[in-house]
Short mmCIF file of C-alpha atoms in Angstrom, two decimals:
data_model
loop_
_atom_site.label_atom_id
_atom_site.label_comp_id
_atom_site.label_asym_id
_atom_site.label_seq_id
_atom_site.Cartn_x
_atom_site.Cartn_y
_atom_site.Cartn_z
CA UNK A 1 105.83 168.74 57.23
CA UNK A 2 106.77 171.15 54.80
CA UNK A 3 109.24 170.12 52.11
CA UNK A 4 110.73 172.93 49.80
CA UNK A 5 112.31 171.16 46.91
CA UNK A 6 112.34 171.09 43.02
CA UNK A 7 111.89 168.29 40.68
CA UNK A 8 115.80 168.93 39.45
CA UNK A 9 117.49 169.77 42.43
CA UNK A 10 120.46 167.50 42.48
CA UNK A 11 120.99 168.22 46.73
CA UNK A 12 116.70 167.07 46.71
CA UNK A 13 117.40 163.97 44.64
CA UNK A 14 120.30 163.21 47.17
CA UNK A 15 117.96 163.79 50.14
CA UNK A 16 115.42 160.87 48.72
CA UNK A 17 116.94 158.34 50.77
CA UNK A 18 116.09 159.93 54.38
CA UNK A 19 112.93 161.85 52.72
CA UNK A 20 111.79 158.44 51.99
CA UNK A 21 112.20 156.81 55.08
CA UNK A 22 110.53 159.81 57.30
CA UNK A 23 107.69 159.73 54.52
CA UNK A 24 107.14 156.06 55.30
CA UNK A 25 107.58 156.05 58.95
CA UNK A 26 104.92 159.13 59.43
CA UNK A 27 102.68 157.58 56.96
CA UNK A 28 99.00 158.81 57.72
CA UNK A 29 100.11 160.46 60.67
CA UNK A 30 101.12 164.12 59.64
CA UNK A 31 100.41 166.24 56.55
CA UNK A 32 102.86 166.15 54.15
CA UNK A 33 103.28 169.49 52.02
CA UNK A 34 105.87 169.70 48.97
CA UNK A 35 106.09 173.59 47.98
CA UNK A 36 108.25 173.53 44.39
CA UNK A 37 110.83 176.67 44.74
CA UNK A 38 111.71 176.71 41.13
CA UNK A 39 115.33 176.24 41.06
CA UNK A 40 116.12 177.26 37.13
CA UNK A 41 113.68 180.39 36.81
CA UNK A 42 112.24 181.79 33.59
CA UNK A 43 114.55 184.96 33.63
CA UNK A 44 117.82 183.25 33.98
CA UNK A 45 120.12 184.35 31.51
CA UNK A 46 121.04 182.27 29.18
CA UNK A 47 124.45 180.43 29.20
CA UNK A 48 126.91 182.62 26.43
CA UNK A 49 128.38 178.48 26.27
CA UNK A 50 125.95 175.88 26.49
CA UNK A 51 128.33 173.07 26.15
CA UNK A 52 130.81 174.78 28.86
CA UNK A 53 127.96 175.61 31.27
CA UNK A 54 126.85 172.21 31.10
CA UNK A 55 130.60 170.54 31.35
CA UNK A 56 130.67 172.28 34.94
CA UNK A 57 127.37 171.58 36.14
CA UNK A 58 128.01 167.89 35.22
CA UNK A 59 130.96 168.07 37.35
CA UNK A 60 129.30 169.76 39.98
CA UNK A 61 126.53 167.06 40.09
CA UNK A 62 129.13 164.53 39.97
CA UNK A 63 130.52 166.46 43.34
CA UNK A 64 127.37 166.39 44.86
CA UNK A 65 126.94 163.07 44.17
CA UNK A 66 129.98 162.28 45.69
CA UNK A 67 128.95 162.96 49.19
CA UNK A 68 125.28 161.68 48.54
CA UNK A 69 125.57 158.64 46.75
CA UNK A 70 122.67 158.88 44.93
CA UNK A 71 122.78 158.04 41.47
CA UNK A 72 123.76 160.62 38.48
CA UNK A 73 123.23 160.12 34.47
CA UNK A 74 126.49 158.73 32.38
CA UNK A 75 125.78 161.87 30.18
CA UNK A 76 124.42 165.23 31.19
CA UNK A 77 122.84 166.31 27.93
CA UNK A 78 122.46 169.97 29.32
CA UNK A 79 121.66 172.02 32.02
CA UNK A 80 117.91 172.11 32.26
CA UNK A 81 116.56 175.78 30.94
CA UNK A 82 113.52 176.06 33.55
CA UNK A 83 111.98 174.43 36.56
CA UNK A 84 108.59 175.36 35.63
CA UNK A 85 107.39 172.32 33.51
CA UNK A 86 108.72 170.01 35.72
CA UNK A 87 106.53 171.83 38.84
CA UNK A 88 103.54 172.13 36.92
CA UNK A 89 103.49 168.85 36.36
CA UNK A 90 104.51 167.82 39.58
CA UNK A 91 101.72 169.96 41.16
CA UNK A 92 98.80 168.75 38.51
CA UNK A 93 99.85 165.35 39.92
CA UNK A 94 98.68 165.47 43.28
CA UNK A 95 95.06 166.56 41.97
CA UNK A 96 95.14 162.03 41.19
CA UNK A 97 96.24 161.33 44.63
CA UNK A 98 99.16 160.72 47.01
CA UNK A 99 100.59 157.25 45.45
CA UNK A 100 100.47 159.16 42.03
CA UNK A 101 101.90 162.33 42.52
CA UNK A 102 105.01 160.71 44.56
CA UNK A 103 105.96 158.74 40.96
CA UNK A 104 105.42 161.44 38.63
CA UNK A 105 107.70 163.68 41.09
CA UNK A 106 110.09 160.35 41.05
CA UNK A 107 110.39 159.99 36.96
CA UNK A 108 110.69 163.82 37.12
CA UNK A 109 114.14 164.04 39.46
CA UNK A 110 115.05 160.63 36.71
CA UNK A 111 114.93 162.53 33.89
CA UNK A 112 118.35 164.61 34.45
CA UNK A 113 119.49 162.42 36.96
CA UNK A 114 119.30 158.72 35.64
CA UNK A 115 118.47 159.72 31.95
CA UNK A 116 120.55 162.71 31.90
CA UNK A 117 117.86 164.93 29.74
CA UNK A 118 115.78 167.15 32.35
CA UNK A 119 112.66 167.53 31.86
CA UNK A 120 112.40 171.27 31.00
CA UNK A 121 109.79 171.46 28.70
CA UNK A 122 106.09 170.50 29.33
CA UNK A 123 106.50 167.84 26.84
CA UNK A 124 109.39 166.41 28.36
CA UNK A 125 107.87 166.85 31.96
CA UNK A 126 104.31 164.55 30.08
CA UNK A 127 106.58 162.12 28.68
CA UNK A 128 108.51 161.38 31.77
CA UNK A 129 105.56 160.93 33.78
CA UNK A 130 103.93 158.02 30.62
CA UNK A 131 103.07 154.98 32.22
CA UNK A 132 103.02 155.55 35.78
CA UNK A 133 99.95 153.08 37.63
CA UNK A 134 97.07 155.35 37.92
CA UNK A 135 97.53 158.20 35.77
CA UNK A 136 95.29 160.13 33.82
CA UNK A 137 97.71 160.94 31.25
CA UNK A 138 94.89 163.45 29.34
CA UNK A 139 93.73 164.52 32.88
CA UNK A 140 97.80 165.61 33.92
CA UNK A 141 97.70 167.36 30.80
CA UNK A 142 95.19 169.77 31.22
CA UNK A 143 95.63 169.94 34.51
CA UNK A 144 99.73 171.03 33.83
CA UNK A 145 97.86 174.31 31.39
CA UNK A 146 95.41 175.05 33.74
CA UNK A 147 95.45 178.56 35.28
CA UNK A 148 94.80 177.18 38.67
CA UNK A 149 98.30 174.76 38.97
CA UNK A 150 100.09 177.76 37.86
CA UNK A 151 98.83 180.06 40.17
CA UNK A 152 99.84 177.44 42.99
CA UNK A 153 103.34 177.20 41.84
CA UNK A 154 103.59 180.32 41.72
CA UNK A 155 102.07 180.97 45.06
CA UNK A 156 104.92 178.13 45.67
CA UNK A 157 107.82 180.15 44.19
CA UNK A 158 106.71 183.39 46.63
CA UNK A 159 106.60 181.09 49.88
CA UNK A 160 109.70 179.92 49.04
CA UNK A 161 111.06 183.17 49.12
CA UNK A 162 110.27 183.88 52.92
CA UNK A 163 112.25 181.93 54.83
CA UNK A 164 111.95 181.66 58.35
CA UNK A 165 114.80 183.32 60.16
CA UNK A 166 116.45 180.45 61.59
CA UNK A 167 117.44 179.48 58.05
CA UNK A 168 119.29 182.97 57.51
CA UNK A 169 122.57 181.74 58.76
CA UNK A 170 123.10 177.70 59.18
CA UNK A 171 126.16 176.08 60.71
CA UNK A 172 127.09 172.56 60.77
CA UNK A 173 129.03 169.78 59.41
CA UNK A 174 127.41 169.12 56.05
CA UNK A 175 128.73 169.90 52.98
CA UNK A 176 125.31 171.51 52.00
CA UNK A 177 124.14 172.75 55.44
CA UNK A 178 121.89 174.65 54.01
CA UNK A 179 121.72 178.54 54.55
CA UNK A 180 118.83 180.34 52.80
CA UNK A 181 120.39 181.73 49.43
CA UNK A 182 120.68 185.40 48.35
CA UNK A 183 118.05 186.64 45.76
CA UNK A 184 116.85 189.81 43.84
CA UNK A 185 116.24 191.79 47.08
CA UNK A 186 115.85 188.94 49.51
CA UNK A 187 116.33 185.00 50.11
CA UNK A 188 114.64 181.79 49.29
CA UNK A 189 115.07 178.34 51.14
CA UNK A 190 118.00 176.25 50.10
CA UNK A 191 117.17 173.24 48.49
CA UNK A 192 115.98 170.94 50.29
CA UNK A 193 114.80 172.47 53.38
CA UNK A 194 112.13 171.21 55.83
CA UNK A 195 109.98 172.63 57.98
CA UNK A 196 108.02 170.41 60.66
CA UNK A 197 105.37 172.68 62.07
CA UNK A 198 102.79 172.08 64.82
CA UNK A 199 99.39 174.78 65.27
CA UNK A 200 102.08 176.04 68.14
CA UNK A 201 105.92 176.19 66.58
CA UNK A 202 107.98 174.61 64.06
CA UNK A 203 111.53 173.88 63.76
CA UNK A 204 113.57 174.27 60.44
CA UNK A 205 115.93 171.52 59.15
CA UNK A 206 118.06 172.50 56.12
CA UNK A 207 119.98 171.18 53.78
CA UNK A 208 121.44 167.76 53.03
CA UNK A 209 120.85 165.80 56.68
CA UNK A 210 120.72 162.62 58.26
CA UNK A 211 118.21 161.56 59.31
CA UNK A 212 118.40 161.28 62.97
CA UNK A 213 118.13 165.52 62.89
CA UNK A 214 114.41 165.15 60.57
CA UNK A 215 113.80 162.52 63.27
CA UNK A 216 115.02 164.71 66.00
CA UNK A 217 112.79 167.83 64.91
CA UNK A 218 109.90 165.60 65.00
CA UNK A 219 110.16 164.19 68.54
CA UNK A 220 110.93 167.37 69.80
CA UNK A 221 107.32 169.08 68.47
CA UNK A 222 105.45 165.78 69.17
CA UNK A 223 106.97 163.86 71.81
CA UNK A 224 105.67 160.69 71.88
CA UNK A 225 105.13 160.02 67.52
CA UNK A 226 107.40 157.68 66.68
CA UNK A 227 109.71 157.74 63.40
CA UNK A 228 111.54 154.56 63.59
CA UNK A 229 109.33 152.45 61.07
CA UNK A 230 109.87 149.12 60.29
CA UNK A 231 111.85 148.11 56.82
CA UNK A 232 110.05 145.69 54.76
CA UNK A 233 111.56 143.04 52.95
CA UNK A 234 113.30 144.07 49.45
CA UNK A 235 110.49 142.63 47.52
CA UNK A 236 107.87 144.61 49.51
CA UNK A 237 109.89 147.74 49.53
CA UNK A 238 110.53 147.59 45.54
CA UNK A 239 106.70 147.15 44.86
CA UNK A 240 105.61 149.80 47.40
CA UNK A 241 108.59 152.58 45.66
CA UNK A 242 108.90 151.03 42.16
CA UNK A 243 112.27 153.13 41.72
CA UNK A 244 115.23 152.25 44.81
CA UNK A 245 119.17 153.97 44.16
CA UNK A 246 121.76 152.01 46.80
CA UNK A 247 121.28 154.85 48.80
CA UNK A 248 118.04 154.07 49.36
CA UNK A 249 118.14 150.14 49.68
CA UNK A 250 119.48 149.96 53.08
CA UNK A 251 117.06 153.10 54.46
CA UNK A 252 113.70 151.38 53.22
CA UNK A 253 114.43 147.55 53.24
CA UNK A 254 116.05 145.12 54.70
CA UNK A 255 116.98 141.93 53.68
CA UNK A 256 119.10 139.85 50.80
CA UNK A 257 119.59 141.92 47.82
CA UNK A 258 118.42 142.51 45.00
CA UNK A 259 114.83 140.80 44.71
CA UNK A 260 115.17 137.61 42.18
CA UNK A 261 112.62 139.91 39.80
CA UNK A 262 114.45 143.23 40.47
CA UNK A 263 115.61 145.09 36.80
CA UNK A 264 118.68 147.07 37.06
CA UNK A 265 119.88 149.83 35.14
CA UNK A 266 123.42 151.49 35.34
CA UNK A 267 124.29 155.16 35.74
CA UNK A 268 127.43 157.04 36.00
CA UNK A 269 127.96 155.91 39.20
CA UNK A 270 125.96 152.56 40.58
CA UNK A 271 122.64 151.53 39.45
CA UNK A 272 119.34 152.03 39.65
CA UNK A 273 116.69 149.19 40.60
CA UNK A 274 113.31 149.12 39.36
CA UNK A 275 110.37 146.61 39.86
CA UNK A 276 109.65 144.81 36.92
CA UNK A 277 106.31 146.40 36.58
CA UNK A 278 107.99 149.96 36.70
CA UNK A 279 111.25 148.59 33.79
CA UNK A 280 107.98 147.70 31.82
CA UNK A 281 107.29 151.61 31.10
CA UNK A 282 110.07 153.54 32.81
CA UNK A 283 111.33 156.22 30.13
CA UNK A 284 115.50 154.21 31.16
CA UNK A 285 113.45 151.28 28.86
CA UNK A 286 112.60 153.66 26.23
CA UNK A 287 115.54 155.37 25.76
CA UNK A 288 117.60 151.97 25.56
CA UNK A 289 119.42 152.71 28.71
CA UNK A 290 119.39 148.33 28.52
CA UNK A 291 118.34 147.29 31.89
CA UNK A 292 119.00 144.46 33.18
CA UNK A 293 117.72 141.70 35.42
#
């Protein structure tokens, strides 16, 4: 399974939900690779109006949103200036394991979507990571500067930018169905897109899906794996994710909601619920976003 996303790619945060579930249901049973695509690139031109360019991407979140559900920050502080920071540091992650680098990539997509300040620096990118069970903090660090991380993202950033040729043209019903989009002389995945690949073939599902199609991709390259899953209770499902939107709630659990110990935490548009463990040194309790139980 190949996953091209990026840490503050509002159509990838919206995707969580199914990613989630397909994650969890395939658990140990496939390889699971994220390439980071780099959404916001280093030569971007600078907005000529910072406040106006980030008035219309706030409203163009909130749109997204909209179809997805997933949660989006009360106030987008601006648009974020780079993806790099935030896939360096996603990609130093996974050098301290799978549980690890799946919550640093979490607090990452938080930062501009709960807190509404993205993490576009590589001290923004540290910070948002603080805290999370298992972390080297000094280790991610290093790791983040290290030649060899940024060599892989941007070995990342230049697979990204061959898409297969199914994804050249994609119909469908979605709102984001998820055509490759037009670059400097060529095209790069739309975010997300996966790609479930067997020694033999692979088939290509892009864009924002449900997910029956991931589901459907998989069967059809290995009949016989199945990617059902069973939901946990909501107790069990909040201490295995730490971080569940409403989206996400009825994909991974099932069961009376919220846990007595749950902590919630508004956003623009529904909450947030995080395990008590997580509200202890999430960067929503730092910033006095006032969680609640």
């Amino acid at each position: 399974m190949v996953e091209y996303t990026d840490p503050l790619c509002p159509w990838a945060w919206g995707s969580e939900p199914v990613f989630r579930r397909l994650r969890t249901a395939l658990d140990g049973r496939v390889r699971w690779r994220r390439v980071f695509c780099i959404l916001f690139d280093a030569d971007d031109d600078p907005p000529p109006d910072p406040a106006a360019e980030t008035a219309w991407y706030a409203r163009y979140v909130e749109d997204i949103t909209a179809h997805t559900g997933a949660p989006r920050a009360v106030r987008l502080r601006r648009v974020a200036a780079s993806s790099w920071p935030a896939s360096l540091v996603a990609k130093a992650a996974q050098r301290q394991g799978a549980e690890v680098a799946e919550r640093v990539l979490r607090r990452l997509r938080e930062s501009v979507f709960v807190l509404g300040e993205p993490a576009d620096t590589v001290e923004l990118a540290l910070a948002s990571a603080a805290g999370v069970p298992g972390l080297d903090p000094a280790r991610l660090s290093v790791d983040a500067a290290s030649a060899e991380v940024l060599r892989q993202v941007r070995a990342d950033r230049a697979e990204a930018r061959r898409p297969v040729p199914e994804v050249r043209s994609v119909r469908g019903g979605s709102p984001h169905p998820g055509a490759a989009k037009e670059t400097d002389g060529g095209h790069r995945y739309a975010l997300p897109t996966l790609l479930v690949r067997t020694p033999a073939q692979y088939r290509a599902v892009p864009g924002w899906r449900p997910f029956e199609e991931y589901a459907a991709a998989v069967r059809e390259l290995v009949p016989g794996l199945s990617v059902s899953g069973e939901r946990p209770s909501p107790a069990r499902a909040l201490e295995r994710h730490r971080s569940l939107t409403e989206p996400e709630r009825p994909m991974l659990a099932e069961g009376p909601w919220p846990p007595s110990r749950a902590v919630r935490v508004d956003t623009g548009n529904g909450p947030l619920w995080l395990h008590p463990e997580e509200a202890a040194v999430h960067p929503a309790t730092r910033r006095g976003l006032s969680p609640t139980r």
